[in-house]
Short mmCIF file of C-alpha atoms in Angstrom, two decimals:
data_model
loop_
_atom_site.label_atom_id
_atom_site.label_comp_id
_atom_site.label_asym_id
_atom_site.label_seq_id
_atom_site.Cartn_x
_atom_site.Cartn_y
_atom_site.Cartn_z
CA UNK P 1 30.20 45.99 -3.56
CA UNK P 2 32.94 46.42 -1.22
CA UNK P 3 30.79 45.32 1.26
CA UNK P 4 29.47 41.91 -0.80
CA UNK P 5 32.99 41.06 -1.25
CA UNK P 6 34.42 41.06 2.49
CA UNK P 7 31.43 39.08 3.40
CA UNK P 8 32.00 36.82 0.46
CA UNK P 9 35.90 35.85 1.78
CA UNK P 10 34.49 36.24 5.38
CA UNK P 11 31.90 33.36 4.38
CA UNK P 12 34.54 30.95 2.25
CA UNK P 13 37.03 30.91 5.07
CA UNK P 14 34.71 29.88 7.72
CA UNK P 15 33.60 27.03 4.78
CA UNK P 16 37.02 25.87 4.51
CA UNK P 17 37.60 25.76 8.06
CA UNK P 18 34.49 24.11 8.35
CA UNK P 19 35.79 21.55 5.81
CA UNK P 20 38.96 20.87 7.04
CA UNK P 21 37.77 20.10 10.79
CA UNK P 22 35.09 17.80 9.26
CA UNK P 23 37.66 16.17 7.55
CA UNK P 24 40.06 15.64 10.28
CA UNK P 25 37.46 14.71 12.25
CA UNK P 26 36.59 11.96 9.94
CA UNK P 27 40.53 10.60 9.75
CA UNK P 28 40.80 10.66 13.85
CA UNK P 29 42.54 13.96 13.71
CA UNK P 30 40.68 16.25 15.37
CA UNK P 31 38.33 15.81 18.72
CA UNK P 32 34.56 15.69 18.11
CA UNK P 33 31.66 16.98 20.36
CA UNK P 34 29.35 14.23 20.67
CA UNK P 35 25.94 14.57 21.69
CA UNK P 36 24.17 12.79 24.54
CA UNK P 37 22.68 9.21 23.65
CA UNK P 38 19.09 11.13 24.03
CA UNK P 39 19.59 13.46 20.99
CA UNK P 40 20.87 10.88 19.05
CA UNK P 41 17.99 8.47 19.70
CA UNK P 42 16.17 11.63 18.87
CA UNK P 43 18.08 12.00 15.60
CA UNK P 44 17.86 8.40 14.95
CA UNK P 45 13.93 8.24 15.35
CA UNK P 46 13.74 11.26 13.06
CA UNK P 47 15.53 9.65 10.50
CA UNK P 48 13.50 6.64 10.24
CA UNK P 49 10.13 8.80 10.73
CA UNK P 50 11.25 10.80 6.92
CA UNK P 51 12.59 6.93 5.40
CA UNK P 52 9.13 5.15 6.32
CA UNK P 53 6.96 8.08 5.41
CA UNK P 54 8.58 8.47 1.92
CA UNK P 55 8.15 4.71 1.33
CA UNK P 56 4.82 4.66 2.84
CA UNK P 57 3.53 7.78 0.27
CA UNK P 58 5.04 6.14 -2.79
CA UNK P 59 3.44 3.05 -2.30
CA UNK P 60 -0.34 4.79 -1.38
CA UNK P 61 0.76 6.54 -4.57
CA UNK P 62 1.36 3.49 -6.50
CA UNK P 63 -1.91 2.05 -4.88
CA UNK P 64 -4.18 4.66 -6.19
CA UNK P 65 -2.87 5.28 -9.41
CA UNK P 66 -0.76 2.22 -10.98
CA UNK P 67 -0.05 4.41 -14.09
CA UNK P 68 3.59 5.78 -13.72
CA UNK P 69 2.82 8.66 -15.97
CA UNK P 70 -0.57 9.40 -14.64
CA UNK P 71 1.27 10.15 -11.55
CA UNK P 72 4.38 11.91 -13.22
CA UNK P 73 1.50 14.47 -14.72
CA UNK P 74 -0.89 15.14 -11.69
CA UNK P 75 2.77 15.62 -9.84
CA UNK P 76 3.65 18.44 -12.34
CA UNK P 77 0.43 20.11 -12.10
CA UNK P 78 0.94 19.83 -8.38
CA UNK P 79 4.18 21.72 -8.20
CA UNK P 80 2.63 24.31 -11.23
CA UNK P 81 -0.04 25.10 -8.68
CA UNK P 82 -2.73 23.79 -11.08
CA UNK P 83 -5.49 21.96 -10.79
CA UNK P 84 -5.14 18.52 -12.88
CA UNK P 85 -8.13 17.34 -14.93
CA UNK P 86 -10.47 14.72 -14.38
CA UNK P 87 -9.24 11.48 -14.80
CA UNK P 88 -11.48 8.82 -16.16
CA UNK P 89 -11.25 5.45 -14.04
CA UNK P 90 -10.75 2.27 -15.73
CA UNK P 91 -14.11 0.70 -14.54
CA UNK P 92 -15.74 3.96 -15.70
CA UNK P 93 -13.72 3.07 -19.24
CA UNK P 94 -15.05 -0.35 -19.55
CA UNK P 95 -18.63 0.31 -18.60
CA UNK P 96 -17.95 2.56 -21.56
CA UNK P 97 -16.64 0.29 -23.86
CA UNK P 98 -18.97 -2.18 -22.87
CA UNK P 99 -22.48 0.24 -23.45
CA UNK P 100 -20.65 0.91 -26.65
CA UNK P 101 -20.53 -2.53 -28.39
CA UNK P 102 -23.90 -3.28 -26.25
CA UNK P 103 -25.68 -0.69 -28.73
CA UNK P 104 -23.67 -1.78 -31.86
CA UNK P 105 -24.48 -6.05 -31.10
CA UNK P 106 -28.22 -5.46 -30.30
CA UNK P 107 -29.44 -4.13 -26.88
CA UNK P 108 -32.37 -6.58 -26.86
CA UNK P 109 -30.53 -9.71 -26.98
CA UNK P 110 -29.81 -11.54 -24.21
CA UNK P 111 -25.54 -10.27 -24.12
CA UNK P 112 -26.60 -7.08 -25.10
CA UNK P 113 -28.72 -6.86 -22.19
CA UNK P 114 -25.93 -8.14 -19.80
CA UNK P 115 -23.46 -5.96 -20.93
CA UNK P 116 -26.06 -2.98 -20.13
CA UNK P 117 -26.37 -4.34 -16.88
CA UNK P 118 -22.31 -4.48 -16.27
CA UNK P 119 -21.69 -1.78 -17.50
CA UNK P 120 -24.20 -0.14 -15.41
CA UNK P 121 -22.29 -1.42 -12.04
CA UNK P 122 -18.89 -1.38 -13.60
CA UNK P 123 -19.69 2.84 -13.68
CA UNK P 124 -20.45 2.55 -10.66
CA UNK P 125 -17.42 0.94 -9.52
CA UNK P 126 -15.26 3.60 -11.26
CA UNK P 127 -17.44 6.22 -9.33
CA UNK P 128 -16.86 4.58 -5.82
CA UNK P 129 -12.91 4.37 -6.73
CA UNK P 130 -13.08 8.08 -7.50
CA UNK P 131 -14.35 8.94 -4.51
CA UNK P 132 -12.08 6.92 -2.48
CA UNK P 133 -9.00 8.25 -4.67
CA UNK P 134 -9.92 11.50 -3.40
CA UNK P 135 -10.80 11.09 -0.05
CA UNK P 136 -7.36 9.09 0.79
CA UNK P 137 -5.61 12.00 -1.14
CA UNK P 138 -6.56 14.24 1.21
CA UNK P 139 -6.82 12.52 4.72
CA UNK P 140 -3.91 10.64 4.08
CA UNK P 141 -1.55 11.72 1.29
CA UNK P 142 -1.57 15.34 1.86
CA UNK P 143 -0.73 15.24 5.53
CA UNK P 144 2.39 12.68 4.70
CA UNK P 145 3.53 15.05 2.02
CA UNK P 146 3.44 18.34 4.01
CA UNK P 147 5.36 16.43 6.31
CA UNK P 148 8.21 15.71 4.24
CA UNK P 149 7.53 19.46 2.70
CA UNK P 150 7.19 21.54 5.72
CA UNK P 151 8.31 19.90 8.89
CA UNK P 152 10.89 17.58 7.95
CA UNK P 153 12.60 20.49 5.97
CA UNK P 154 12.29 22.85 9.00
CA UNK P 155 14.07 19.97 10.67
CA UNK P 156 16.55 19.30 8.08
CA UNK P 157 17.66 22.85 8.27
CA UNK P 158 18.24 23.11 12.05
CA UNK P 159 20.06 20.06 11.91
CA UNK P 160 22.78 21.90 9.35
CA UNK P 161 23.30 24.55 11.49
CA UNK P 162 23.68 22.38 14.87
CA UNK P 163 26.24 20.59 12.67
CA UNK P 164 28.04 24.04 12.12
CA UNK P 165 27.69 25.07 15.10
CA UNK P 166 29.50 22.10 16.44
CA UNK P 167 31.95 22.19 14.14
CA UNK P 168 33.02 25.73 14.65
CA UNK P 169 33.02 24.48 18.46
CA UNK P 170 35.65 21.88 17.84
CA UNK P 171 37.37 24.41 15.92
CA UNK P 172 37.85 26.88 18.84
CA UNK P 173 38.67 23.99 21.51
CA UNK P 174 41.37 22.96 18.90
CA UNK P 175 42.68 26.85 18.39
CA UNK P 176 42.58 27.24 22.41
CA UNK P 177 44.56 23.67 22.78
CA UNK P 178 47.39 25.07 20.38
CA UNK P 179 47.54 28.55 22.27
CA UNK P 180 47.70 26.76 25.62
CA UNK P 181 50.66 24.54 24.50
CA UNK P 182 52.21 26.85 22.89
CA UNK P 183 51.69 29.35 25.69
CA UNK P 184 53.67 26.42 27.89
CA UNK P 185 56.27 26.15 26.00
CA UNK P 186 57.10 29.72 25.65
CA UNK P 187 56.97 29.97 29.59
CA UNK P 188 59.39 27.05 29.55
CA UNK P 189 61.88 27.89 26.75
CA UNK P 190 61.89 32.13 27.61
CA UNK P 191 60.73 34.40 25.07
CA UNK P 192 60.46 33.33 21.37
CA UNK P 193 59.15 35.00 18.60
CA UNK P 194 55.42 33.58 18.42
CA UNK P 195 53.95 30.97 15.99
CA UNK P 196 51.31 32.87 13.40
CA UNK P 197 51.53 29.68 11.78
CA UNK P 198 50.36 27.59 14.58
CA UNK P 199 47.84 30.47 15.41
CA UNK P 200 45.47 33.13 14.15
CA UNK P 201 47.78 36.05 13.00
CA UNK P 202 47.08 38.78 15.19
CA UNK P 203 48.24 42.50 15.28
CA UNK P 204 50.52 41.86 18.21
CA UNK P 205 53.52 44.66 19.63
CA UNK P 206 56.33 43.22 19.16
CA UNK P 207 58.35 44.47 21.43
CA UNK P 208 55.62 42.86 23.92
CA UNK P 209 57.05 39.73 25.58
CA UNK P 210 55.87 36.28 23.69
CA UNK P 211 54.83 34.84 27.32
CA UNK P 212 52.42 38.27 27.14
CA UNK P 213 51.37 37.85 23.62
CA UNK P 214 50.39 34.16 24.16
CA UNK P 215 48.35 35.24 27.20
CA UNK P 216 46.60 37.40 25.03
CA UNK P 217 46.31 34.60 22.51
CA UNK P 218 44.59 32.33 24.71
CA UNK P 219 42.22 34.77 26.56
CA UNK P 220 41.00 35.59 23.24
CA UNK P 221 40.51 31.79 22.60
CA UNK P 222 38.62 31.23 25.41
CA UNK P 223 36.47 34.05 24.86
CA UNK P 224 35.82 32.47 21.43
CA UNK P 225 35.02 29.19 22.93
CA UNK P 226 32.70 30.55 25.12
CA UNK P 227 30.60 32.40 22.13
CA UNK P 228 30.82 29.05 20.13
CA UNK P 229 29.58 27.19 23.21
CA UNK P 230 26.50 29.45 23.49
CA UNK P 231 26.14 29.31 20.23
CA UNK P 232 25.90 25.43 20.17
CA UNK P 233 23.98 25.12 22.91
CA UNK P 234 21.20 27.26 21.83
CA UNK P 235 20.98 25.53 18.21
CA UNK P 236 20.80 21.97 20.04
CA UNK P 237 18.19 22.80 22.22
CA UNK P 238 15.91 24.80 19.20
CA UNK P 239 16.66 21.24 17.46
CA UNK P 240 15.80 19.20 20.32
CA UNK P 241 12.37 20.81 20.52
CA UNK P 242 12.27 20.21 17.00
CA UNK P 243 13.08 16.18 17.47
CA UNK P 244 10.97 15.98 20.14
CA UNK P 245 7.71 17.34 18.28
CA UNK P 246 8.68 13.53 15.86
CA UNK P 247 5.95 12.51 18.81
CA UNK P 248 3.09 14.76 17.86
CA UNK P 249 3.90 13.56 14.07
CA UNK P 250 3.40 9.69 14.63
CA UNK P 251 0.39 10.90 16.24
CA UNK P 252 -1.05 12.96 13.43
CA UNK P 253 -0.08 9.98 10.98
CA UNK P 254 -1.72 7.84 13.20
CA UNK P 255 -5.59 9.69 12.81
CA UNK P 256 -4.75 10.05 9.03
CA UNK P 257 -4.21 6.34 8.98
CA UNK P 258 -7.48 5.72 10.63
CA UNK P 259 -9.37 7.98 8.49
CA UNK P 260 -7.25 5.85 5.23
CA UNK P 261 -8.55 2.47 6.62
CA UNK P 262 -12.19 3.69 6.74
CA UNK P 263 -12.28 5.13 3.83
CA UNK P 264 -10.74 1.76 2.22
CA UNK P 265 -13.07 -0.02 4.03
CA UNK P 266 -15.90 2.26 2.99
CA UNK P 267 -14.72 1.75 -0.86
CA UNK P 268 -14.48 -2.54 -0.37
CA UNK P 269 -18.15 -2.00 0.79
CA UNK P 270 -19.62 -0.39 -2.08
CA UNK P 271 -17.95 -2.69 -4.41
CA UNK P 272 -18.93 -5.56 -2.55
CA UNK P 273 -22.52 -4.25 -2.47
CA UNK P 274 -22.30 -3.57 -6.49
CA UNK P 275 -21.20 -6.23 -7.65
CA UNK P 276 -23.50 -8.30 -5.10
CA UNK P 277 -26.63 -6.73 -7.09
CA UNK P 278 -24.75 -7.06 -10.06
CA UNK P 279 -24.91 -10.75 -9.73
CA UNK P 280 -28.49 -11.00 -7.94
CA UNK P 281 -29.23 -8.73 -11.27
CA UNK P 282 -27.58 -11.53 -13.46
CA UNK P 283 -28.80 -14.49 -11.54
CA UNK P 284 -32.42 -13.44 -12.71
CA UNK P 285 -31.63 -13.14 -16.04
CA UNK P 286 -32.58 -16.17 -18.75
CA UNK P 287 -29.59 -18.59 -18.97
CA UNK P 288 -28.70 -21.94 -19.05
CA UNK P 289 -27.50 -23.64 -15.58
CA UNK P 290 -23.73 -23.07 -15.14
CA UNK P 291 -22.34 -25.55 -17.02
CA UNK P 292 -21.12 -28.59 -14.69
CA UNK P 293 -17.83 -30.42 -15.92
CA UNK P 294 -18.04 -32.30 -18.87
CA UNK P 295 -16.02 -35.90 -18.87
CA UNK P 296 -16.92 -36.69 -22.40
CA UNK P 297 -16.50 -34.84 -25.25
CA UNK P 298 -19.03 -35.44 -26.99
CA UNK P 299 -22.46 -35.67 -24.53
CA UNK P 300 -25.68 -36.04 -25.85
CA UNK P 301 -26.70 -33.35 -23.32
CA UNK P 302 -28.42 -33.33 -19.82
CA UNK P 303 -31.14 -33.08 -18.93
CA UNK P 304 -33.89 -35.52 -17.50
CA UNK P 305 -31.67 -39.05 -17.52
CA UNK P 306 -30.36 -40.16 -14.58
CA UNK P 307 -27.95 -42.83 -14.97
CA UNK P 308 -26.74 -45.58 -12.54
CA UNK P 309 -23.26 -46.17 -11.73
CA UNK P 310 -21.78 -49.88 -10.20
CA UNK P 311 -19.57 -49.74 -7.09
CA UNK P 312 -16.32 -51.64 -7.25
CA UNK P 313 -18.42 -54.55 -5.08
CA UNK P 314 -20.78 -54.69 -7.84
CA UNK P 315 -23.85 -52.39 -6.09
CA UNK P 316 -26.05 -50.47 -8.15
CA UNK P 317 -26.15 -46.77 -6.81
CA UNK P 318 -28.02 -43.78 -8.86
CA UNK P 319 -25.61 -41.88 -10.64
CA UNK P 320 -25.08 -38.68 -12.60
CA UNK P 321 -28.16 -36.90 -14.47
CA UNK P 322 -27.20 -37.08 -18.50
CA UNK P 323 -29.38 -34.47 -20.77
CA UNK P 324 -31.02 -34.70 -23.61
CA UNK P 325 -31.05 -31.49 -24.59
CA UNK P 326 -27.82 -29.11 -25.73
CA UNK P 327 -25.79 -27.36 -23.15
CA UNK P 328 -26.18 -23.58 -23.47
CA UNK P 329 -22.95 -23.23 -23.42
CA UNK P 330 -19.69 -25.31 -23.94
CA UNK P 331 -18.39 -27.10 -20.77
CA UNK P 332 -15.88 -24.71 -19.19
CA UNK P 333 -12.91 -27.63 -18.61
CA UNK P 334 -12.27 -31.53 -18.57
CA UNK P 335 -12.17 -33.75 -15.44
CA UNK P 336 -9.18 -35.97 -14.88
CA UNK P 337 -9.34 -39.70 -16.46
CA UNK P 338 -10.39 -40.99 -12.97
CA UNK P 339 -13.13 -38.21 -12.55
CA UNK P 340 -14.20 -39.52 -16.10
CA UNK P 341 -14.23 -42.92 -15.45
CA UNK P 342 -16.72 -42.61 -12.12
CA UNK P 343 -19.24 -40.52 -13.77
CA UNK P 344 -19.76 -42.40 -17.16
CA UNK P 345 -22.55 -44.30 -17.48
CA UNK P 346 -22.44 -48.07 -16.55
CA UNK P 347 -24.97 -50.89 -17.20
CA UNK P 348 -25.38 -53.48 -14.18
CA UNK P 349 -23.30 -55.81 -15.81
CA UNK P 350 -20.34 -53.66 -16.84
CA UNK P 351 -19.91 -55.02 -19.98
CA UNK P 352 -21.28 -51.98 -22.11
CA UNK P 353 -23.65 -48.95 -21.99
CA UNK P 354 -26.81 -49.42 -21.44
CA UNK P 355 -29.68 -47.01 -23.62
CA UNK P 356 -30.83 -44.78 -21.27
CA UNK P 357 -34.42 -45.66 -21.55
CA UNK P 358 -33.60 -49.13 -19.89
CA UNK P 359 -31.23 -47.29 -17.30
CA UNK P 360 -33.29 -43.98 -16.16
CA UNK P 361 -34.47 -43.68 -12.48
CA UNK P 362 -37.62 -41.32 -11.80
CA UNK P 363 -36.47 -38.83 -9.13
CA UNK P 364 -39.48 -39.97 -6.94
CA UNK P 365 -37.73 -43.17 -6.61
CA UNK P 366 -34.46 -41.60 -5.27
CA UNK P 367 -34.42 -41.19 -1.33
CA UNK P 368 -32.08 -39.35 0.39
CA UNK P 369 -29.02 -40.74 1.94
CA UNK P 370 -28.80 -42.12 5.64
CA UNK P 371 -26.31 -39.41 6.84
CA UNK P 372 -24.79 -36.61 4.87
CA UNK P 373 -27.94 -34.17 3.71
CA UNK P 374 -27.24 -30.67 4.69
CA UNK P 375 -29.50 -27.56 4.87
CA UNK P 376 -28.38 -24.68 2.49
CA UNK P 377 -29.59 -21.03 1.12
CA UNK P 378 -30.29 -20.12 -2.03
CA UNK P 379 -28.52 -17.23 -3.33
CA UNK P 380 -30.29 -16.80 -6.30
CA UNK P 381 -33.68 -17.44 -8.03
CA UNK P 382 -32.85 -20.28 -10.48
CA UNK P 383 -35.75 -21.48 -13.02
CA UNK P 384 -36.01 -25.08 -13.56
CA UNK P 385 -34.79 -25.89 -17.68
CA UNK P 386 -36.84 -29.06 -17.41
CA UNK P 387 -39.12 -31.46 -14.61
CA UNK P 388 -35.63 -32.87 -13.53
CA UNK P 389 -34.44 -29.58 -12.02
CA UNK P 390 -35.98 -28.04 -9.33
CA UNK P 391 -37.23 -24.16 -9.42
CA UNK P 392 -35.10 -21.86 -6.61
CA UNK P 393 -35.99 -18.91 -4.46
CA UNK P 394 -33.47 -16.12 -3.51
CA UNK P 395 -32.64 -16.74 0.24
CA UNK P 396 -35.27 -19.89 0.92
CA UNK P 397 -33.65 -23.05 2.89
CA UNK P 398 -33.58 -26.08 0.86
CA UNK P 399 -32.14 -29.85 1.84
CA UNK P 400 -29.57 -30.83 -0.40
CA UNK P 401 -27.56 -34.04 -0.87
CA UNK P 402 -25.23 -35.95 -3.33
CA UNK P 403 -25.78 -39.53 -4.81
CA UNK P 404 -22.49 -41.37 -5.65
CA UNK P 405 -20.98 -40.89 -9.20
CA UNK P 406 -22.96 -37.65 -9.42
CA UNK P 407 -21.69 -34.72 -11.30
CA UNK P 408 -19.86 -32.24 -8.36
CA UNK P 409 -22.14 -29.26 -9.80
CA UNK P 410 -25.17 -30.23 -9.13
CA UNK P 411 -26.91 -31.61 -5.61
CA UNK P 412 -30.38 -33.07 -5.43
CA UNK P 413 -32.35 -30.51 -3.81
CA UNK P 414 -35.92 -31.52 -1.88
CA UNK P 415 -38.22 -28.42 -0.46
CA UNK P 416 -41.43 -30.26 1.22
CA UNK P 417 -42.99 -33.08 -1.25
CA UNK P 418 -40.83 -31.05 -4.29
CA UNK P 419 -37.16 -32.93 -5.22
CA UNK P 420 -34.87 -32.07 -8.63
CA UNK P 421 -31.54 -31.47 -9.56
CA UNK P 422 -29.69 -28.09 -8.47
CA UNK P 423 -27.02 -26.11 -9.25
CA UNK P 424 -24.13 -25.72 -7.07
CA UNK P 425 -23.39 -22.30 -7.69
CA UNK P 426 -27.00 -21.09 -6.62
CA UNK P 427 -26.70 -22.41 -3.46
CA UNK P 428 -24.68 -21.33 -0.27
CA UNK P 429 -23.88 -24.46 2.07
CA UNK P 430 -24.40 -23.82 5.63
CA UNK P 431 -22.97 -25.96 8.37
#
């Protein structure tokens, strides 16, 4: 106990000393050792290595899981040593949700059936985001963390001691300053009765002279400041090596990021892919055309009617295709006024609708333009609702063209002796 306690005081005086050079140091009262501008670029480098990592882990964090207390729990089971459970994905949660009310609505209908069929690829989504949640985890999250863990705290701790080291440094210069000037000024004034204010008491004869007791004074000053300037030299260079191994970090970082971007890249893929059969999947199913947009209200429909629009010089030029028949679904927004105005039906004279029996044009009567057909690929097989439309072909070439005053989503399509109306959205427009 004895023991315990001497080392205690022996360990709070050199703290207070500690303190009070680091405070006069910081008030311009005390002489500082600085380091050379190569350690302190190493320092500084350091320093910005632990700042960027940290804000480059919380973000990945962030990336992969969004939930704040998803990642507050799988970080407690992580410092409990525990494995966390499985985490459902939220595209794994809506395929489920979306199986669910397929069953309860009718699997056989046409929505039930689609629903089954999203579901289907939005599980496989969640799957591929699983996988790529765990693979960045470990080729990129763990090596940042044990990083900021392991290396940086080795680091960290070296750097404390060089910064004791240097301060008990100063501390000795300072000590061996005050013994030399005081050690002058005895030589100068005779013998005086020494300072133990303005030194370290020592057990000093005093019958001894006080030119003989500041001799010893400073001798064992220097010799102090020779053991603190070992001492400090050794801790900079363990810390140096330490600095300088910052290098073989960026470099590590560096693969892990490579190994992050593929396996991002390798997750974009399969959800590109999934959703690209998804919709190949969907494109084959029985629907009505996507609905083009709808500049009155109230439409009769479209369908086989192709109306005439007259040019502001008073030409007659074949306009938009009108139905007959009801949309399958309800148009998805309104044009502007002007859109409107250029795709309602006109008669030749402009003073009123005319019935569409009188206005129709038969599609073998409409020729392509002069300029301005293009060749495009169809993305997806398309069945023709009616003898208007023409029947599409996954990945076939078709020649395509717009009439003035014709709806924007749909072209008139022509493949060989074979012409109709097609949708937009099928179609993939090639240069």
């Amino acid at each position: 106990m004895d023991f315990n306690m001497k080392k205690l005081a022996s360990d709070a005086g050199i703290f207070f000393t500690r303190a009070v050079q680091f405070t006069e140091e910081k008030f311009g009262q005390a002489e500082k050792t600085e380091l050379d501008a190569h350690f302190e670029n190493l320092l500084a480098r350091a320093d910005s290595t632990k700042n960027w990592t940290e804000k480059i882990l919380r973000q990945t964090e962030v990336l992969l899981q969004p939930n704040p207390s998803a990642r507050v729990e799988e970080l407690l089971y992580e410092k409990l040593d525990r494995k966390a459970p499985s985490r459902v994905t939220n595209g794994e949660l809506l395929a489920q949700y979306m199986a669910e009310a397929a069953g309860e609505l009718g699997p056989t209908t046409p929505y039930g059936k689609t629903l089954i069929k999203v579901a289907e690829a939005e599980k496989r989504l969640g799957a591929a985001e699983r996988d790529f949640i765990h693979t960045a985890s470990i080729n990129f999250l763990t090596p940042l963390r044990n990083f900021l863990e392991g290396d940086w705290k080795t680091i960290s701790k070296e750097r404390r001691l060089l910064q004791n080291r240097r301060l008990d440094l100063d501390a000795c210069k300072a000590r061996l300053k005050k013994a030399k000037a005081a050690e002058a000024k005895a030589t100068c004034e005779g013998d005086t009765v020494p300072d133990f204010q303005e030194t370290r008491p020592r057990n000093y004869i005093l019958s001894a002279s006080a030119s003989a007791l500041w001799n010893d004074e400073v001798d064992k000053a220097e010799q102090e400041l020779r053991v603190a300037q070992t001492e400090f030299d050794r801790q900079a260079e363990v810390t140096r090596l330490l600095l300088e191994g910052i290098s073989s970090t960026h470099v590590n970082h560096l693969r892990c990021l490579h190994e992050f971007v593929e396996s991002q890249t390798t997750y974009y893929a399969q959800c590109y892919r999934h959703m690209l059969d998804l919709q190949k999947q969907l494109g084959r199913c029985p629907r009505g055309p996507p609905a083009p947009s709808d500049t009155q209200g109230d439409r009769a429909g479209r369908g086989l009617t192709l109306w005439t629009t007259v040019s502001s010089q008073g030409a007659i030029f074949p306009g938009t295709f009108v139905g007959t028949t009801e949309p399958a679904s309800p148009p998805l927004s309104s044009t502007s006024p002007t859109t409107a105005a250029a795709t309602m039906p006109v008669g030749p004279s402009g003073a009123g609708l005319a019935p569409p029996g009188e206005a129709a044009l038969r599609l073998e009567e409409v020729s392509p333009p002069a300029s301005g057909t293009r060749k495009a690929r169809v993305l997806y097989d398309y069945e023709a609702a009616d003898s208007s439309e023409l029947a599409l072909l996954a990945d076939e070439l078709i020649t395509v063209y717009s009439l003035p005053g014709m709806d924007p989503d749909w072209l008139i399509g022509e493949r060989g002796n074979k012409k109709g109306k097609v949708p937009v959205t099928y179609l993939e427009l090639l240069s």
